[in-house]
Amino acid sequence: MHADEAVANRKDGAQAVFAGLATEPGVAKPDPILVVDNVVRRFGGLTAVDVAHVEIQRGSITALIGPNGAGKTTFFNQLTGFDNADSGEWTFNGRRMNGVSAHKVARLGMVRTFQLTKALSKLTVLENMRLGAQNQLGESFLRALIPSLWRKQEDEITERAEELLQRFKLDAKRGDFAGSLSGGQRKLLEMARALMVKPELVMLDEPMAGVNPALTQSLLGHVKDLRQQGMTVLFVEHDMDMVRDISDWVIVMAQGKVIAEGPPDTIMSDDRVIDAYLGAHHDAPLSAEEEERQLAEAEAALVAEAGLASGAGPNETVTTRKEPVDE
Amino acid sequence: MDWTLIFSRAVESGIGTEAVIYALAAIGLNVHFGYTGLLNFGQAAFLAVGAYAIAVTVSTFGLPFFLGVGIGLLLAVVLALLLGIPTLRLRADYLAIVTIAAAEIVRLVVRSVALEETFGGTDGIQAFSDSFYGLNPYPAGQYNLGSIIGFDERTMWVLTVGWVLVAASCFVIYLLMKSPWGRVLKAIREDEDAVRSLGKNVFSYKMQSLVLGGVIGSLAGFIFALSRSAVQPDLFSTELTFYAYTVLILGGAARILGPVVGSAIFWALLVLISTGLEEAVNSGVITFITVNQVGPIRFMLVGLGLILLLIFRPQGIFGDKREIALDAR
């Protein structure tokens, strides 16, 4: 039961850090791994991302939620170098990351997955995994020609890949083409492959999208396991059950901006979040004065209409009503 | 009908200079298209650069033959860089457009009137292959391979060098594609964003692929020039590239020996059909066409054959049916 205790400790530890933090957007964290300032991305007239300040706590699982079109994936793309932000800067482990190309971002320890899974279909599962390893000698053109230079490293990589595949229960599929896997298995493979990079910060873009419920539990376990191993996780997700279950902290985006932050238990009852998801005050209970005012307005409108009708005579009302029908 | 003649011609073509040239061109394309997924429609330009490098160096400037070979390889690298730098960061279709245009630019430059002094205009360049044939170890005479096919000593020399180059290229590709380097290329073919997210410099790998395939293409250009002892600009039209693609797909893309076997079969079949038809017309077996019509008709029949191949064996001769099945998912 030691493992369980350790899990609990890590989780408690991560959540203790957040205790008592304000729920304002951009609140400072004790030990941020990623600090984002004024990141703006426009597509023509549309401002897809406009994040003033946000910090991601090291060693925690942070969820990034928001309605469709909130700019979550675009924000991910900015941070990981897959798209160029129009302005702003962000630091990862204190290192400035704006303008750093995608492959260098990954090498520095910030690895992402994709909303639409990118399994490399015509490579086997094992080859997919091996590809993730960094600093491979055999990936240089000249050294590739002399197998003895990279064979040993390749064996080590394979061993690590096999371990990960076992953990993700994909070891039976190691020789199959990745394209033959199911959607959920591809998600698992993509996550396992990202781990081959040995990242510090894992960024998962909708890890649960299209995964059947049976596999969801195992995926959740894997995400928790990442925190357990000391990695930081930032993930985009729509499934609120999952967000509540595994995240230590939730950041909410809407229309490109971070509108609220907070612990997962209370964030969904935050007014700003409800407004963002459901529209402002759609279901706010009416106060007595408000109700009376609305009633008075409606009556005034009725009176005005009645006054107009009596002044003009009933026949004409009929004709004015008829005219549009005739036309 | 002289069946011996028909089959000996076909076999000779299957291992002849044309087969060597197209095998090399298609091996280069295989690196580009088969392994990396780069749509290079300008392979003819790489052949032209190789062929003209030798011809111009030796014939126009009177410099040594091997310097010409060196210049050809160097220019192939330069051409690949020129094509790659502006296009490899863009979507795949841009490379296709740029390469097809670049191949035409190269052809039109070497056939231009203004540069006739250097490149020989539409007539091209002759008399540059003496030092190559000077190295020929085969004494003059006819060499029979087996009972029905034979080549003269010059062709034997070209074929020896050519097949050695084919074998060497295949061996290098084999080593590369077995290595982590080849794995990155194949992964780029599948999805370059995924490869980027795993910390690989995709642009650099695509460039390396473009250079490697281009250099192998220039080897094909060397053999092309030397086997004819002449270069003409219009031999390097886009047709050449499309035949090379045909050869590649016939043999099976992303297979080491695909382009080699594809080339042998393509040329053997083409000659089998044309000689067969000619013989049939001459001996009165077929009466409704003339010998002059055989040329176009053989291409129709080869085209028909390729259509049937793509329907019934889309993966090519060496391809893996499972891979094609993945695309249908």
XYZ file of C-alpha atoms in Angstrom:
656
model
C 0.000 0.000 0.000
C 3.042 2.206 -0.089
C 2.348 3.209 -3.644
C -1.142 4.385 -2.767
C 0.156 6.481 0.081
C 2.732 8.041 -2.153
C 0.038 8.842 -4.703
C -2.070 10.420 -2.029
C 0.903 12.416 -0.836
C 1.744 13.753 -4.234
C -1.838 14.689 -4.830
C -2.216 16.256 -1.432
C 1.080 18.014 -1.904
C 0.005 19.433 -5.235
C -3.353 20.510 -3.867
C -1.900 21.969 -0.668
C 0.077 24.372 -2.833
C -3.134 25.768 -4.233
C -4.929 26.108 -0.903
C -5.903 29.677 -0.230
C -4.881 30.987 -3.660
C -7.080 33.716 -5.060
C -9.271 32.720 -7.987
C -8.448 35.791 -10.030
C -7.105 35.191 -13.558
C -3.302 35.270 -13.574
C -2.860 34.593 -9.888
C 0.781 33.989 -8.930
C 1.789 30.420 -8.045
C 4.537 29.533 -5.572
C 6.727 27.642 -8.064
C 5.627 28.212 -11.662
C 7.225 26.103 -14.416
C 5.538 28.116 -17.142
C 4.834 31.848 -16.966
C 2.876 33.484 -19.775
C 2.603 37.240 -20.321
C 0.439 39.136 -22.788
C 0.268 36.464 -25.469
C -1.855 37.696 -28.343
C -2.741 35.844 -31.532
C -4.988 37.412 -34.136
C -6.408 35.869 -37.280
C -7.386 38.884 -39.318
C -9.958 40.729 -37.243
C -10.476 37.862 -34.820
C -8.418 37.870 -31.641
C -8.159 34.163 -30.936
C -5.866 34.423 -27.935
C -5.294 37.366 -25.608
C -3.856 36.035 -22.373
C -2.572 38.739 -20.036
C -0.851 36.609 -17.434
C -0.971 32.983 -16.420
C 1.269 30.725 -14.375
C 1.399 26.938 -14.295
C 2.457 25.356 -11.026
C 5.272 22.798 -11.206
C 4.349 19.220 -10.309
C 0.624 19.763 -10.601
C -2.101 18.783 -13.001
C -3.658 21.916 -14.402
C -6.759 21.787 -16.566
C -7.466 24.365 -19.225
C -11.177 24.505 -19.922
C -13.492 26.798 -21.796
C -16.335 26.743 -24.301
C -15.707 25.856 -27.934
C -13.755 28.541 -29.724
C -12.252 29.889 -26.512
C -8.768 29.670 -27.998
C -7.453 26.823 -25.893
C -5.832 24.894 -28.726
C -4.545 28.088 -30.336
C -2.999 28.991 -26.999
C -1.380 25.545 -26.907
C -0.036 26.091 -30.406
C 1.530 29.399 -29.381
C 3.216 27.926 -26.338
C 4.627 24.902 -28.181
C 5.949 26.789 -31.193
C 3.443 25.361 -33.693
C 2.144 28.839 -34.424
C 3.684 32.270 -33.988
C 2.125 34.585 -31.457
C 1.658 38.177 -32.644
C 3.054 39.467 -29.385
C 3.791 38.496 -25.828
C 6.357 36.346 -24.143
C 6.465 33.256 -21.998
C 9.133 31.499 -20.017
C 9.586 27.816 -19.352
C 11.826 27.066 -16.387
C 12.832 30.714 -16.533
C 13.918 30.440 -20.185
C 12.279 32.745 -22.719
C 10.381 30.621 -25.219
C 8.821 33.028 -27.671
C 10.027 32.435 -31.212
C 11.518 29.046 -30.315
C 10.596 26.513 -33.007
C 8.423 23.530 -32.200
C 11.138 20.898 -32.224
C 13.327 22.925 -29.866
C 10.414 23.435 -27.500
C 10.058 19.665 -27.337
C 13.788 19.194 -26.770
C 13.652 21.629 -23.859
C 11.163 19.382 -22.124
C 7.763 20.769 -23.096
C 6.004 18.077 -25.099
C 2.486 18.173 -26.430
C -0.057 15.803 -27.892
C -2.740 16.692 -30.400
C -6.492 16.949 -30.323
C -6.710 14.834 -33.476
C -4.382 12.015 -32.660
C -1.265 11.875 -34.758
C -0.274 8.237 -34.750
C 2.259 7.586 -37.487
C 0.089 5.032 -39.269
C 2.611 3.148 -41.367
C 5.166 2.843 -38.623
C 4.808 0.053 -36.106
C 3.826 0.858 -32.544
C 7.382 0.172 -31.412
C 8.854 2.424 -34.123
C 6.458 5.174 -33.037
C 7.841 4.857 -29.550
C 11.490 4.750 -30.569
C 11.020 7.928 -32.570
C 10.285 9.820 -29.371
C 13.726 9.261 -27.854
C 16.041 12.273 -27.921
C 19.716 12.682 -28.879
C 19.763 9.582 -31.055
C 23.170 9.034 -32.636
C 21.606 7.175 -35.558
C 19.498 10.151 -36.508
C 22.473 11.879 -38.083
C 22.919 11.054 -41.765
C 26.533 9.875 -41.685
C 26.327 7.953 -38.439
C 23.170 6.244 -39.692
C 25.325 4.493 -42.302
C 27.374 2.728 -39.612
C 24.964 0.669 -37.479
C 27.599 -0.226 -34.883
C 27.652 3.419 -33.792
C 24.007 3.510 -32.791
C 23.024 -0.133 -32.204
C 23.707 -0.011 -28.474
C 21.721 3.180 -27.959
C 18.910 1.746 -30.052
C 18.739 -1.270 -27.741
C 18.467 0.993 -24.711
C 15.748 3.012 -26.404
C 13.892 -0.155 -27.321
C 14.071 -1.349 -23.742
C 12.618 1.918 -22.461
C 9.944 1.817 -25.155
C 8.981 -1.735 -24.185
C 8.640 -0.686 -20.548
C 6.367 2.197 -21.451
C 4.323 0.044 -23.814
C 3.830 -2.431 -21.012
C 2.712 0.318 -18.673
C 0.221 1.539 -21.250
C -0.833 -2.046 -22.030
C 0.152 -1.731 -25.669
C 2.931 -4.322 -25.554
C 0.809 -6.882 -27.365
C 0.507 -4.439 -30.256
C 4.195 -3.591 -30.554
C 4.629 -5.073 -34.020
C 1.342 -3.745 -35.460
C 1.058 -0.671 -37.620
C -0.047 2.266 -35.506
C -2.751 2.872 -38.111
C -4.444 -0.364 -37.138
C -5.007 0.745 -33.533
C -8.372 1.950 -32.233
C -8.903 5.625 -31.432
C -8.369 5.114 -27.735
C -5.256 3.036 -28.248
C -3.860 5.783 -30.448
C -4.386 8.270 -27.641
C -2.495 5.937 -25.331
C 0.257 5.505 -27.888
C 0.562 9.234 -28.398
C 0.881 9.810 -24.675
C 3.408 7.009 -24.288
C 5.388 8.364 -27.248
C 5.446 11.820 -25.694
C 6.915 10.267 -22.555
C 9.787 8.844 -24.629
C 10.959 12.450 -24.976
C 11.365 12.563 -21.158
C 9.410 15.794 -20.796
C 9.099 18.003 -17.740
C 5.831 19.519 -18.852
C 3.320 17.367 -20.722
C 0.635 19.264 -22.597
C -2.334 17.099 -23.537
C -4.846 18.508 -26.006
C -8.149 16.770 -25.253
C -6.736 13.437 -24.140
C -10.222 11.966 -23.676
C -11.786 12.988 -26.970
C -13.166 9.909 -28.702
C -12.023 7.477 -26.053
C -14.504 4.856 -24.916
C -15.449 4.912 -21.200
C -13.611 1.673 -20.464
C -10.337 3.172 -21.605
C -11.023 6.524 -19.927
C -10.248 5.159 -16.495
C -6.919 3.786 -17.620
C -6.039 7.062 -19.368
C -6.930 8.994 -16.203
C -4.667 6.714 -14.246
C -1.824 7.412 -16.656
C -2.271 11.153 -16.364
C -2.217 10.958 -12.564
C 0.843 8.782 -12.889
C 2.665 11.579 -14.702
C 2.296 13.860 -11.683
C 3.400 10.965 -9.531
C 6.641 10.828 -11.494
C 7.247 14.506 -10.914
C 6.043 15.796 -14.279
C 3.802 18.773 -14.702
C 0.637 18.291 -16.747
C -1.393 20.909 -18.538
C -4.387 19.589 -20.396
C -7.320 20.849 -22.401
C -10.524 18.964 -21.786
C -14.278 19.273 -22.162
C -15.200 16.350 -19.962
C -15.916 18.018 -16.611
C -15.958 14.721 -14.734
C -12.418 14.139 -15.791
C -11.413 17.674 -14.901
C -12.893 17.306 -11.434
C -11.358 13.900 -10.970
C -7.736 14.555 -11.774
C -6.907 18.217 -11.887
C -5.420 20.213 -9.011
C -6.161 23.580 -10.528
C -8.381 24.775 -13.331
C -7.861 27.697 -15.679
C -10.893 28.862 -17.632
C -10.616 30.576 -20.993
C -13.350 32.284 -22.944
C -13.048 34.338 -26.116
C -9.284 34.156 -25.966
C -8.931 35.459 -22.431
C -8.331 33.727 -19.135
C -11.476 34.630 -17.214
C -11.065 32.651 -14.014
C -8.868 30.221 -12.174
C -9.579 28.042 -9.232
C -9.728 24.611 -7.656
C -11.836 22.088 -9.604
C -14.491 21.679 -6.886
C -15.586 25.287 -6.903
C -14.630 26.590 -10.314
C -17.814 25.417 -12.019
C -19.956 27.402 -9.615
C -18.002 30.563 -10.333
C -20.295 33.169 -11.934
C -17.745 34.139 -14.554
C -17.459 30.523 -15.671
C -21.196 29.969 -15.793
C -21.576 33.151 -17.792
C -18.928 32.055 -20.230
C -20.496 28.650 -20.810
C -24.157 29.570 -20.750
C -24.329 33.270 -21.573
C -24.592 36.110 -19.067
C -27.431 35.922 -16.519
C -29.489 33.538 -18.574
C -30.881 31.815 -15.530
C -30.303 34.402 -12.803
C -33.403 34.412 -10.554
C -35.356 37.652 -10.876
C -35.342 39.954 -7.899
C -38.688 41.436 -6.797
C -37.879 44.948 -8.089
C -36.595 43.566 -11.368
C -39.771 41.557 -11.811
C -41.957 44.557 -11.111
C -39.965 46.735 -13.468
C -40.275 44.193 -16.282
C -43.999 43.827 -15.580
C -44.456 47.609 -15.690
C -42.553 47.799 -18.982
C -44.722 45.113 -20.533
C -47.901 46.794 -19.381
C -46.742 50.137 -20.684
C -46.109 48.531 -24.040
C -49.554 46.967 -24.086
C -51.191 50.278 -23.186
C -49.292 52.053 -25.896
C -50.399 49.466 -28.474
C -54.029 49.637 -27.281
C -53.916 53.434 -27.501
C -52.635 53.280 -31.073
C -55.315 50.801 -32.074
C -58.247 52.740 -30.580
C -57.044 56.006 -32.166
C -56.903 54.529 -35.647
C -60.101 52.492 -35.548
C -60.514 48.742 -35.704
C -61.013 48.492 -39.503
C -57.733 50.064 -40.286
C -55.992 47.809 -37.793
C -57.357 44.899 -39.718
C -56.148 46.322 -43.020
C -52.691 47.127 -41.707
C -52.549 43.624 -40.423
C -53.768 42.208 -43.698
C -51.437 44.132 -45.955
C -48.278 42.196 -45.209
C -50.210 38.976 -45.712
C -51.402 40.154 -49.143
C -47.951 41.126 -50.150
C 7.133 -14.376 -85.872
C 10.629 -14.407 -84.422
C 9.963 -15.097 -80.728
C 13.681 -15.266 -79.923
C 14.149 -11.754 -81.225
C 11.142 -10.483 -79.267
C 12.303 -11.978 -75.990
C 15.981 -11.163 -76.419
C 15.134 -7.530 -77.120
C 12.867 -7.441 -74.082
C 15.466 -8.942 -71.773
C 18.160 -6.651 -73.156
C 15.971 -3.650 -72.388
C 15.171 -4.976 -68.945
C 18.845 -4.872 -67.996
C 19.913 -2.225 -70.529
C 20.999 1.393 -70.113
C 17.441 2.742 -70.086
C 16.551 0.433 -67.214
C 19.639 1.593 -65.312
C 18.866 5.280 -65.874
C 15.244 4.983 -64.786
C 16.148 2.748 -61.879
C 18.536 5.395 -60.533
C 16.082 8.224 -61.183
C 13.349 6.262 -59.411
C 15.620 5.363 -56.471
C 16.093 9.102 -55.963
C 12.350 9.654 -56.220
C 11.809 6.819 -53.789
C 13.833 8.711 -51.191
C 11.783 11.832 -51.864
C 8.308 10.464 -52.389
C 8.365 6.907 -51.080
C 10.136 7.522 -47.801
C 9.751 11.232 -47.011
C 6.508 12.004 -48.815
C 8.018 14.896 -50.779
C 6.237 15.371 -54.078
C 9.179 16.079 -56.345
C 7.920 16.454 -59.909
C 11.244 17.806 -61.114
C 13.502 14.777 -60.982
C 14.350 15.454 -64.646
C 16.171 18.595 -63.505
C 18.561 16.554 -61.367
C 19.286 14.258 -64.298
C 19.831 17.261 -66.553
C 22.215 18.821 -64.054
C 24.256 15.611 -63.861
C 24.314 15.050 -67.615
C 25.130 18.646 -68.543
C 27.744 18.971 -65.799
C 29.849 16.258 -67.435
C 29.164 17.418 -70.980
C 29.872 21.106 -70.357
C 32.924 20.523 -68.164
C 34.582 18.186 -70.643
C 33.337 19.408 -74.015
C 32.855 23.164 -73.560
C 35.638 23.923 -71.094
C 38.008 21.056 -71.872
C 38.423 20.128 -68.211
C 38.949 16.579 -66.852
C 36.049 14.104 -66.823
C 36.128 13.413 -63.095
C 35.985 17.117 -62.352
C 32.739 17.086 -64.336
C 31.427 14.272 -62.151
C 32.341 16.263 -59.045
C 30.686 19.401 -60.400
C 27.579 17.393 -61.280
C 27.238 16.057 -57.743
C 27.867 19.488 -56.287
C 25.309 21.146 -58.561
C 22.729 18.514 -57.659
C 23.224 19.457 -54.002
C 22.934 23.148 -54.869
C 19.760 22.559 -56.882
C 18.213 20.607 -54.025
C 19.023 23.422 -51.611
C 17.596 26.014 -53.988
C 14.373 24.038 -54.347
C 14.135 23.186 -50.690
C 14.857 26.443 -48.908
C 11.746 28.288 -50.099
C 9.353 25.339 -50.260
C 10.068 22.775 -47.560
C 8.502 24.885 -44.833
C 5.294 25.081 -46.837
C 2.711 22.417 -47.584
C 3.721 19.485 -49.779
C 1.919 20.741 -52.885
C 4.128 23.824 -53.097
C 7.188 21.653 -53.570
C 5.397 19.855 -56.404
C 4.671 23.134 -58.182
C 8.143 24.555 -57.656
C 9.952 21.399 -58.737
C 7.944 21.014 -61.939
C 8.705 24.643 -62.792
C 12.368 24.309 -61.842
C 12.780 21.293 -64.111
C 11.374 23.301 -67.017
C 13.639 26.249 -66.154
C 16.699 24.018 -66.231
C 15.646 22.537 -69.582
C 14.867 25.920 -71.122
C 18.137 27.416 -69.895
C 20.271 24.689 -71.439
C 18.371 24.864 -74.734
C 18.361 28.663 -74.902
C 19.905 30.412 -77.901
C 21.682 32.960 -75.713
C 23.687 30.239 -73.990
C 24.250 28.131 -77.085
C 28.031 28.599 -76.791
C 28.010 26.875 -73.426
C 25.159 24.370 -73.588
C 24.845 23.776 -77.308
C 21.224 24.914 -77.690
C 18.681 22.424 -78.976
C 21.392 20.239 -80.510
C 22.999 19.676 -77.143
C 26.602 18.589 -76.678
C 28.555 15.658 -78.042
C 32.111 14.379 -77.714
C 32.693 14.370 -73.992
C 32.714 10.683 -73.147
C 36.141 9.686 -74.477
C 37.851 9.628 -71.100
C 35.006 7.531 -69.723
C 35.280 4.956 -72.506
C 39.075 5.234 -72.242
C 38.708 3.519 -68.864
C 36.774 0.659 -70.453
C 38.333 -2.663 -69.387
C 36.293 -4.633 -71.927
C 38.197 -5.253 -75.186
C 36.289 -4.458 -78.369
C 33.790 -7.087 -79.424
C 30.355 -8.514 -78.799
C 29.604 -9.939 -75.373
C 26.903 -12.538 -75.149
C 25.177 -13.003 -71.826
C 23.426 -16.337 -71.904
C 22.396 -17.567 -75.310
C 20.062 -14.887 -76.626
C 21.240 -11.486 -75.386
C 24.436 -9.579 -75.987
C 25.945 -6.092 -75.835
C 28.942 -4.406 -77.404
C 31.941 -3.435 -75.281
C 30.841 0.198 -74.794
C 27.384 -0.774 -73.596
C 28.946 -3.412 -71.363
C 31.094 -0.743 -69.714
C 28.169 1.625 -69.208
C 26.033 -1.198 -67.829
C 28.760 -2.337 -65.463
C 29.215 1.132 -64.037
C 25.458 1.701 -64.061
C 24.482 -1.447 -62.198
C 27.292 -0.905 -59.708
C 25.850 2.542 -59.041
C 22.355 1.052 -58.709
C 23.614 -1.578 -56.284
C 25.596 0.972 -54.274
C 22.616 3.343 -54.098
C 20.325 0.538 -52.977
C 22.817 -0.509 -50.320
C 23.112 3.042 -48.972
C 19.312 3.418 -48.938
C 19.022 0.055 -47.225
C 21.408 1.130 -44.462
C 19.739 4.508 -44.086
C 16.191 3.240 -43.986
C 17.063 0.629 -41.381
C 18.508 3.382 -39.186
C 16.882 5.926 -36.885
C 17.554 8.502 -39.618
C 15.271 6.603 -41.998
C 12.716 6.244 -39.255
C 12.501 10.019 -38.953
C 11.982 10.326 -42.732
C 9.182 7.765 -42.726
C 7.597 9.486 -39.749
C 7.704 12.818 -41.606
C 5.860 11.138 -44.479
C 3.123 10.129 -42.049
C 2.734 13.378 -40.122
C 5.346 16.059 -39.824
C 3.700 17.905 -36.934
C 3.896 14.781 -34.813
C 7.592 14.494 -35.639
C 8.123 18.137 -34.743
C 6.384 17.624 -31.413
C 8.924 14.893 -30.684
C 11.878 17.249 -31.011
C 13.062 16.515 -34.568
C 14.056 19.270 -36.953
C 11.710 18.353 -39.795
C 13.021 20.985 -42.201
C 16.561 19.680 -41.899
C 15.506 16.074 -42.528
C 13.409 17.005 -45.538
C 16.358 18.918 -46.918
C 18.692 15.979 -46.393
C 16.186 13.755 -48.166
C 15.866 16.162 -51.064
C 19.642 16.373 -51.442
C 20.161 12.610 -51.234
C 17.463 11.821 -53.796
C 18.710 14.622 -56.037
C 22.288 13.348 -55.953
C 21.103 9.855 -56.896
C 19.114 11.490 -59.689
C 22.286 13.160 -60.950
C 23.949 9.723 -61.092
C 21.165 8.742 -63.473
C 22.044 11.863 -65.463
C 25.678 10.768 -65.710
C 24.686 7.374 -67.111
C 22.164 9.028 -69.419
C 24.834 11.306 -70.897
C 27.563 8.688 -71.096
C 25.440 5.927 -72.590
C 24.490 8.182 -75.515
C 27.756 10.121 -75.627
C 25.487 13.083 -76.156
C 23.109 15.304 -74.231
C 20.062 17.053 -75.660
C 17.856 19.370 -73.645
C 14.533 17.875 -74.699
C 15.436 14.495 -73.271
C 14.969 16.093 -69.848
C 11.341 17.063 -70.153
C 8.732 16.347 -67.471
C 7.918 13.092 -69.273
C 11.090 11.642 -67.826
C 9.945 12.425 -64.306
C 6.562 10.851 -64.886
C 8.091 7.671 -66.306
C 10.291 7.549 -63.230
C 7.169 7.826 -61.052
C 5.542 5.067 -63.087
C 8.584 2.877 -62.520
C 8.532 3.643 -58.802
C 4.856 2.882 -58.332
C 5.085 -0.216 -60.513
C 7.853 -1.615 -58.332
C 6.383 -0.416 -55.056
C 7.173 2.855 -53.296
C 9.156 2.813 -50.059
C 10.734 -0.522 -50.945
C 14.485 -0.783 -51.473
C 14.318 -2.845 -54.665
C 10.975 -1.464 -55.842
C 12.416 1.091 -58.274
C 15.017 -1.342 -59.649
C 12.578 -4.130 -60.416
C 9.982 -1.602 -61.535
C 12.413 -0.137 -64.050
C 13.466 -3.532 -65.409
C 9.863 -4.643 -65.822
C 8.735 -1.329 -67.300
C 11.373 -1.368 -70.040
C 11.183 -5.089 -70.697
C 7.416 -4.823 -71.075
C 7.562 -1.756 -73.263
C 10.003 -3.399 -75.651
C 8.250 -6.750 -75.479
C 5.032 -5.132 -76.616
C 6.573 -2.974 -79.319
C 8.807 -5.694 -80.767
C 6.003 -8.193 -80.460
C 3.599 -5.917 -82.315
C 6.155 -5.051 -84.965
C 6.888 -8.696 -85.545
C 3.198 -9.493 -85.670
C 2.592 -6.746 -88.224
C 5.608 -7.712 -90.311
C 4.663 -11.358 -90.394
C 1.053 -10.532 -91.231
C -0.467 -11.850 -88.012
C -1.929 -8.417 -87.294
C -3.194 -6.593 -90.340
C -5.211 -3.682 -89.010
C -2.253 -1.549 -87.892
C 0.972 -0.476 -89.507
C 4.470 -0.621 -88.058
C 4.378 3.166 -87.587
C 1.389 2.866 -85.318
C 3.133 0.445 -83.005
C 4.965 3.224 -81.136
C 1.886 4.978 -79.777
C -0.047 1.755 -79.302
C 2.593 0.249 -77.041
C 2.180 3.191 -74.676
C -1.569 2.704 -74.691
C -1.106 -0.937 -73.766
C 1.441 -0.109 -71.067
C -0.957 2.509 -69.722
C -3.719 -0.065 -69.657
C -1.417 -2.454 -67.841
C -0.617 0.173 -65.233
C -4.290 0.928 -64.672
C -4.935 -2.756 -64.098
C -1.955 -2.891 -61.776
C -3.252 0.001 -59.707
C -6.650 -1.617 -59.470
C -5.533 -5.114 -58.576
C -2.193 -4.467 -56.896
C -2.114 -0.816 -55.780
C 0.889 -1.382 -53.528
C 3.090 -2.254 -56.522
C 5.059 -5.435 -56.945
C 6.950 -5.248 -53.655
C 4.438 -3.261 -51.658
C 2.749 -4.381 -48.488
C -0.981 -4.803 -48.882
C -1.504 -4.012 -45.193
C -0.144 -0.509 -45.714
C -2.635 0.253 -48.462
C -5.406 -1.080 -46.246
C -4.445 1.512 -43.626
C -5.139 4.336 -46.048
C -8.683 3.146 -46.505
C -9.437 3.519 -42.804
